[in-house]
mmCIF file of C-alpha atoms in Angstrom:
data_model
loop_
_atom_site.group_PDB
_atom_site.id
_atom_site.type_symbol
_atom_site.label_atom_id
_atom_site.label_comp_id
_atom_site.label_asym_id
_atom_site.label_seq_id
_atom_site.Cartn_x
_atom_site.Cartn_y
_atom_site.Cartn_z
ATOM 1 C CA ASP A 1 -2.661 56.911 36.407
ATOM 2 C CA ALA A 2 -1.018 57.980 34.333
ATOM 3 C CA LYS A 3 2.328 58.944 36.284
ATOM 4 C CA THR A 4 3.072 62.069 33.970
ATOM 5 C CA THR A 5 2.114 65.491 33.967
ATOM 6 C CA GLN A 6 2.029 67.393 30.633
ATOM 7 C CA PRO A 7 0.845 70.527 29.477
ATOM 8 C CA PRO A 8 -2.627 70.686 27.961
ATOM 9 C CA SER A 9 -1.493 72.347 24.942
ATOM 10 C CA MET A 10 1.138 74.524 23.209
ATOM 11 C CA ASP A 11 1.925 76.649 19.927
ATOM 12 C CA CYS A 12 5.227 76.378 17.664
ATOM 13 C CA ALA A 13 5.683 78.065 14.348
ATOM 14 C CA GLU A 14 6.125 76.075 11.490
ATOM 15 C CA GLY A 15 10.332 75.523 10.599
ATOM 16 C CA ARG A 16 10.868 76.018 13.825
ATOM 17 C CA ALA A 17 11.524 73.115 17.078
ATOM 18 C CA ALA A 18 9.149 71.843 19.111
ATOM 19 C CA ASN A 19 10.200 71.805 22.407
ATOM 20 C CA LEU A 20 7.207 69.703 24.558
ATOM 21 C CA PRO A 21 7.770 68.615 28.854
ATOM 22 C CA CYS A 22 6.800 66.202 30.656
ATOM 23 C CA ASN A 23 7.374 66.195 34.530
ATOM 24 C CA HIS A 24 7.300 62.702 36.105
ATOM 25 C CA SER A 25 8.673 62.959 39.662
ATOM 26 C CA THR A 26 7.872 59.655 40.991
ATOM 27 C CA ILE A 27 8.996 57.504 38.269
ATOM 28 C CA SER A 28 10.802 54.188 39.232
ATOM 29 C CA GLY A 29 14.123 52.853 38.287
ATOM 30 C CA ASN A 30 13.211 50.548 36.026
ATOM 31 C CA GLU A 31 10.514 52.724 34.375
ATOM 32 C CA TYR A 32 11.198 54.303 30.705
ATOM 33 C CA VAL A 33 9.688 57.208 29.476
ATOM 34 C CA TYR A 34 7.968 56.839 26.001
ATOM 35 C CA TRP A 35 6.152 59.346 23.755
ATOM 36 C CA TYR A 36 3.618 59.323 21.289
ATOM 37 C CA ARG A 37 1.705 60.708 19.378
ATOM 38 C CA GLN A 38 -2.213 60.595 17.534
ATOM 39 C CA ILE A 39 -2.853 62.832 14.432
ATOM 40 C CA HIS A 40 -6.662 64.015 14.969
ATOM 41 C CA SER A 41 -8.752 60.336 14.093
ATOM 42 C CA GLN A 42 -5.910 57.828 13.811
ATOM 43 C CA GLY A 43 -4.116 55.226 15.894
ATOM 44 C CA PRO A 44 -1.318 56.143 18.296
ATOM 45 C CA GLN A 45 2.503 56.279 16.105
ATOM 46 C CA TYR A 46 5.357 55.445 18.459
ATOM 47 C CA ILE A 47 7.696 58.461 18.244
ATOM 48 C CA ILE A 48 10.664 57.408 21.043
ATOM 49 C CA HIS A 49 11.427 56.149 23.889
ATOM 50 C CA GLY A 50 14.473 56.493 26.600
ATOM 51 C CA LEU A 51 15.443 54.960 29.912
ATOM 52 C CA LYS A 52 18.135 58.047 31.195
ATOM 53 C CA ASN A 53 20.191 58.673 28.141
ATOM 54 C CA ASN A 54 19.510 61.268 25.585
ATOM 55 C CA GLU A 55 17.592 59.633 22.978
ATOM 56 C CA THR A 56 17.453 60.640 19.264
ATOM 57 C CA ASN A 57 16.224 59.258 16.122
ATOM 58 C CA GLU A 58 14.355 60.289 12.599
ATOM 59 C CA MET A 59 11.382 62.205 14.003
ATOM 60 C CA ALA A 60 12.735 63.506 17.606
ATOM 61 C CA SER A 61 15.445 63.296 20.113
ATOM 62 C CA LEU A 62 14.337 63.148 23.630
ATOM 63 C CA ILE A 63 15.787 64.827 26.980
ATOM 64 C CA ILE A 64 15.714 62.942 30.248
ATOM 65 C CA THR A 65 17.094 65.613 32.982
ATOM 66 C CA GLU A 66 19.943 63.894 34.999
ATOM 67 C CA ASP A 67 17.341 62.875 38.346
ATOM 68 C CA ARG A 68 14.981 61.688 35.452
ATOM 69 C CA LYS A 69 12.153 63.501 37.060
ATOM 70 C CA SER A 70 10.864 65.110 34.290
ATOM 71 C CA SER A 71 12.053 64.625 30.232
ATOM 72 C CA THR A 72 11.532 67.049 26.832
ATOM 73 C CA LEU A 73 10.524 65.628 23.154
ATOM 74 C CA ILE A 74 12.015 67.665 20.653
ATOM 75 C CA LEU A 75 10.752 67.687 17.319
ATOM 76 C CA PRO A 76 13.683 69.901 15.214
ATOM 77 C CA HIS A 77 11.797 70.846 12.721
ATOM 78 C CA ALA A 78 8.172 71.335 13.118
ATOM 79 C CA THR A 79 5.405 70.793 9.857
ATOM 80 C CA LEU A 80 1.871 71.881 9.841
ATOM 81 C CA ARG A 81 2.311 67.394 10.038
ATOM 82 C CA ASP A 82 2.788 67.278 13.831
ATOM 83 C CA THR A 83 -0.073 68.820 14.480
ATOM 84 C CA ALA A 84 -1.356 66.106 16.822
ATOM 85 C CA VAL A 85 -1.769 64.856 20.621
ATOM 86 C CA TYR A 86 1.865 63.915 22.215
ATOM 87 C CA TYR A 87 1.455 61.689 25.018
ATOM 88 C CA CYS A 88 4.521 60.837 27.708
ATOM 89 C CA ILE A 89 4.039 57.664 28.908
ATOM 90 C CA VAL A 90 6.461 55.819 31.183
ATOM 91 C CA ARG A 91 6.072 51.729 31.720
ATOM 92 C CA VAL A 92 8.198 49.120 32.651
ATOM 93 C CA VAL A 93 8.725 47.050 29.365
ATOM 94 C CA GLN A 94 8.221 47.280 26.066
ATOM 95 C CA ASP A 95 5.247 44.700 26.621
ATOM 96 C CA ASP A 96 3.979 46.513 29.414
ATOM 97 C CA LYS A 97 -0.442 48.224 28.385
ATOM 98 C CA ILE A 98 0.532 51.818 28.227
ATOM 99 C CA ILE A 99 -2.023 53.680 29.987
ATOM 100 C CA PHE A 100 -2.525 57.582 27.951
ATOM 101 C CA GLY A 101 -3.021 60.712 29.941
ATOM 102 C CA LYS A 102 -4.389 64.107 29.005
ATOM 103 C CA GLY A 103 -1.472 64.790 26.478
ATOM 104 C CA THR A 104 0.104 68.262 25.208
ATOM 105 C CA ARG A 105 -2.334 69.270 22.194
ATOM 106 C CA LEU A 106 0.217 70.899 19.457
ATOM 107 C CA HIS A 107 -0.490 73.407 17.458
ATOM 108 C CA ILE A 108 2.110 74.034 14.629
ATOM 109 C CA LEU A 109 1.086 77.626 12.782
ATOM 110 C CA PRO A 110 2.138 78.061 9.518
ATOM 111 C CA GLY B 1 7.169 47.927 9.066
ATOM 112 C CA ALA B 2 4.968 45.926 11.404
ATOM 113 C CA VAL B 3 1.110 46.941 10.598
ATOM 114 C CA VAL B 4 -1.961 46.824 11.846
ATOM 115 C CA SER B 5 -5.407 46.783 10.485
ATOM 116 C CA GLN B 6 -9.084 47.242 11.920
ATOM 117 C CA HIS B 7 -12.077 46.316 9.828
ATOM 118 C CA PRO B 8 -14.204 48.469 9.495
ATOM 119 C CA SER B 9 -13.124 51.811 9.943
ATOM 120 C CA TRP B 10 -16.733 52.678 10.821
ATOM 121 C CA VAL B 11 -19.602 51.349 11.751
ATOM 122 C CA ILE B 12 -23.643 52.600 12.589
ATOM 123 C CA CYS B 13 -25.527 50.394 13.759
ATOM 124 C CA LYS B 14 -28.861 50.123 15.345
ATOM 125 C CA SER B 15 -29.268 50.454 19.381
ATOM 126 C CA GLY B 16 -29.597 46.622 21.059
ATOM 127 C CA THR B 17 -27.765 44.826 17.956
ATOM 128 C CA SER B 18 -24.125 44.156 18.577
ATOM 129 C CA VAL B 19 -21.477 44.813 16.772
ATOM 130 C CA LYS B 20 -17.885 43.178 15.388
ATOM 131 C CA ILE B 21 -14.349 44.838 15.103
ATOM 132 C CA GLU B 22 -11.898 43.035 13.940
ATOM 133 C CA CYS B 23 -7.771 43.790 14.657
ATOM 134 C CA ARG B 24 -5.514 41.686 12.425
ATOM 135 C CA SER B 25 -1.447 41.937 12.541
ATOM 136 C CA LEU B 26 -0.743 41.890 9.099
ATOM 137 C CA ASP B 27 2.960 40.967 8.734
ATOM 138 C CA PHE B 28 3.603 39.910 12.377
ATOM 139 C CA GLN B 29 2.383 37.470 15.340
ATOM 140 C CA ALA B 30 1.003 39.167 18.095
ATOM 141 C CA THR B 31 0.733 37.069 21.004
ATOM 142 C CA THR B 32 -0.543 39.971 22.862
ATOM 143 C CA MET B 33 -3.613 42.802 21.785
ATOM 144 C CA PHE B 34 -4.786 45.769 23.704
ATOM 145 C CA TRP B 35 -8.436 47.579 22.921
ATOM 146 C CA TYR B 36 -8.776 50.819 23.755
ATOM 147 C CA ARG B 37 -11.968 53.124 23.875
ATOM 148 C CA GLN B 38 -11.909 56.844 22.642
ATOM 149 C CA PHE B 39 -14.548 59.642 23.579
ATOM 150 C CA PRO B 40 -14.309 62.968 21.775
ATOM 151 C CA LYS B 41 -12.002 64.990 22.832
ATOM 152 C CA GLN B 42 -10.525 62.841 25.457
ATOM 153 C CA SER B 43 -7.458 60.156 25.815
ATOM 154 C CA LEU B 44 -7.210 56.731 25.194
ATOM 155 C CA MET B 45 -8.743 54.281 27.517
ATOM 156 C CA LEU B 46 -7.239 50.551 28.198
ATOM 157 C CA MET B 47 -10.422 48.943 27.931
ATOM 158 C CA ALA B 48 -8.570 45.223 28.005
ATOM 159 C CA THR B 49 -5.753 42.577 27.315
ATOM 160 C CA SER B 50 -6.030 39.686 25.142
ATOM 161 C CA ASN B 51 -3.232 36.799 24.882
ATOM 162 C CA GLU B 52 -3.745 34.374 22.121
ATOM 163 C CA GLY B 53 -5.728 31.837 23.574
ATOM 164 C CA SER B 54 -6.398 32.609 26.769
ATOM 165 C CA LYS B 55 -9.051 34.740 28.631
ATOM 166 C CA ALA B 56 -9.094 38.598 27.884
ATOM 167 C CA THR B 57 -8.058 40.801 31.084
ATOM 168 C CA TYR B 58 -10.401 43.814 31.542
ATOM 169 C CA GLU B 59 -9.725 47.022 33.037
ATOM 170 C CA GLN B 60 -11.679 47.911 36.097
ATOM 171 C CA GLY B 61 -15.415 49.465 34.798
ATOM 172 C CA VAL B 62 -15.471 47.591 31.913
ATOM 173 C CA GLU B 63 -17.889 45.130 31.268
ATOM 174 C CA LYS B 64 -17.014 41.833 30.240
ATOM 175 C CA ASP B 65 -20.501 40.678 29.375
ATOM 176 C CA LYS B 66 -20.576 43.359 26.867
ATOM 177 C CA PHE B 67 -17.430 43.922 25.373
ATOM 178 C CA LEU B 68 -15.860 40.127 24.250
ATOM 179 C CA ILE B 69 -12.789 40.144 23.432
ATOM 180 C CA ASN B 70 -11.506 36.813 21.326
ATOM 181 C CA HIS B 71 -8.031 36.187 20.440
ATOM 182 C CA ALA B 72 -8.283 32.604 18.738
ATOM 183 C CA SER B 73 -4.871 33.286 16.955
ATOM 184 C CA LEU B 74 -1.439 35.400 16.838
ATOM 185 C CA THR B 75 -2.458 38.002 14.162
ATOM 186 C CA LEU B 76 -6.414 38.006 14.885
ATOM 187 C CA SER B 77 -8.363 39.578 18.003
ATOM 188 C CA THR B 78 -12.095 40.656 17.675
ATOM 189 C CA LEU B 79 -14.228 43.228 19.713
ATOM 190 C CA THR B 80 -17.988 41.990 20.166
ATOM 191 C CA VAL B 81 -19.901 45.176 21.325
ATOM 192 C CA THR B 82 -23.356 43.373 22.411
ATOM 193 C CA SER B 83 -26.818 45.018 22.498
ATOM 194 C CA ALA B 84 -25.084 48.067 21.426
ATOM 195 C CA HIS B 85 -26.615 51.331 23.604
ATOM 196 C CA PRO B 86 -25.780 55.271 21.736
ATOM 197 C CA GLU B 87 -23.773 55.945 24.849
ATOM 198 C CA ASP B 88 -21.532 52.867 23.557
ATOM 199 C CA SER B 89 -20.684 54.762 20.389
ATOM 200 C CA SER B 90 -17.316 55.705 20.657
ATOM 201 C CA PHE B 91 -13.508 55.845 18.601
ATOM 202 C CA TYR B 92 -11.950 51.838 19.201
ATOM 203 C CA ILE B 93 -8.412 51.380 18.476
ATOM 204 C CA CYS B 94 -6.618 48.293 19.268
ATOM 205 C CA SER B 95 -2.391 47.366 19.570
ATOM 206 C CA ALA B 96 -0.712 44.150 19.085
ATOM 207 C CA SER B 97 2.703 42.988 20.270
ATOM 208 C CA SER B 98 5.077 41.793 18.616
ATOM 209 C CA GLY B 99 7.298 40.962 21.756
ATOM 210 C CA ILE B 100 10.512 41.472 19.322
ATOM 211 C CA ILE B 101 13.217 43.535 21.024
ATOM 212 C CA GLY B 102 15.320 45.961 19.079
ATOM 213 C CA ARG B 103 12.340 47.343 17.420
ATOM 214 C CA GLY B 104 12.270 50.746 19.406
ATOM 215 C CA ASP B 105 8.509 49.720 20.564
ATOM 216 C CA THR B 106 6.754 46.653 20.264
ATOM 217 C CA GLN B 107 3.398 47.645 20.306
ATOM 218 C CA TYR B 108 1.623 48.569 16.936
ATOM 219 C CA PHE B 109 -1.708 50.238 17.009
ATOM 220 C CA GLY B 110 -4.035 50.053 14.270
ATOM 221 C CA PRO B 111 -6.378 52.917 12.436
ATOM 222 C CA GLY B 112 -8.855 52.791 14.673
ATOM 223 C CA THR B 113 -12.874 51.834 13.941
ATOM 224 C CA ARG B 114 -15.907 54.595 14.800
ATOM 225 C CA LEU B 115 -18.836 53.192 16.084
ATOM 226 C CA THR B 116 -21.932 54.867 15.847
ATOM 227 C CA VAL B 117 -25.118 53.831 17.604
ATOM 228 C CA LEU B 118 -28.562 54.872 16.992
#
């Protein structure tokens, strides 16, 4: 059981910000929100994770609502290379196994 | 950064034969490795968790006698698909956990192995 809900697909224009939503209404207090992406026929790539504060790294920003029931991954300036399936996952600790849901297929349009 | 390799990247075999897939952590020691399977247009499905020096833990519905996992060292885990059949054709992906706190995430994924059983 993936414990998260994501839209099956989204489009975003190249150069614009891509905002990918995720619902995790049953998240526990000790569970982190992780985001991965999978480019076609490759292994998943870690993007970012957070507990309750907003996080930013060189790839993306993660905005978590105050009640922690949902979050948004933001790719600030999407490029064609960002076309991938994006997975939102909740897990307790970094070494815990990862259960993938269906993810969001993001299409970046030229 | 932490790199995980898989070998082979693709393999074609005849029905009834066995195929071994290797997963290596190249620049770190991995106490835990995970094996996933992915069918076309579907998400990754966790098959099993392996810890170095001990037996693998299989997810419900995964046949342990068909998918043999060996984690003999801190840098190598192998998945052997025994008596392969066409329905075993899939994309097999491993991940390795470095257990090092502070790197953002401690799990690193391999590039995957595409198995085709004729």
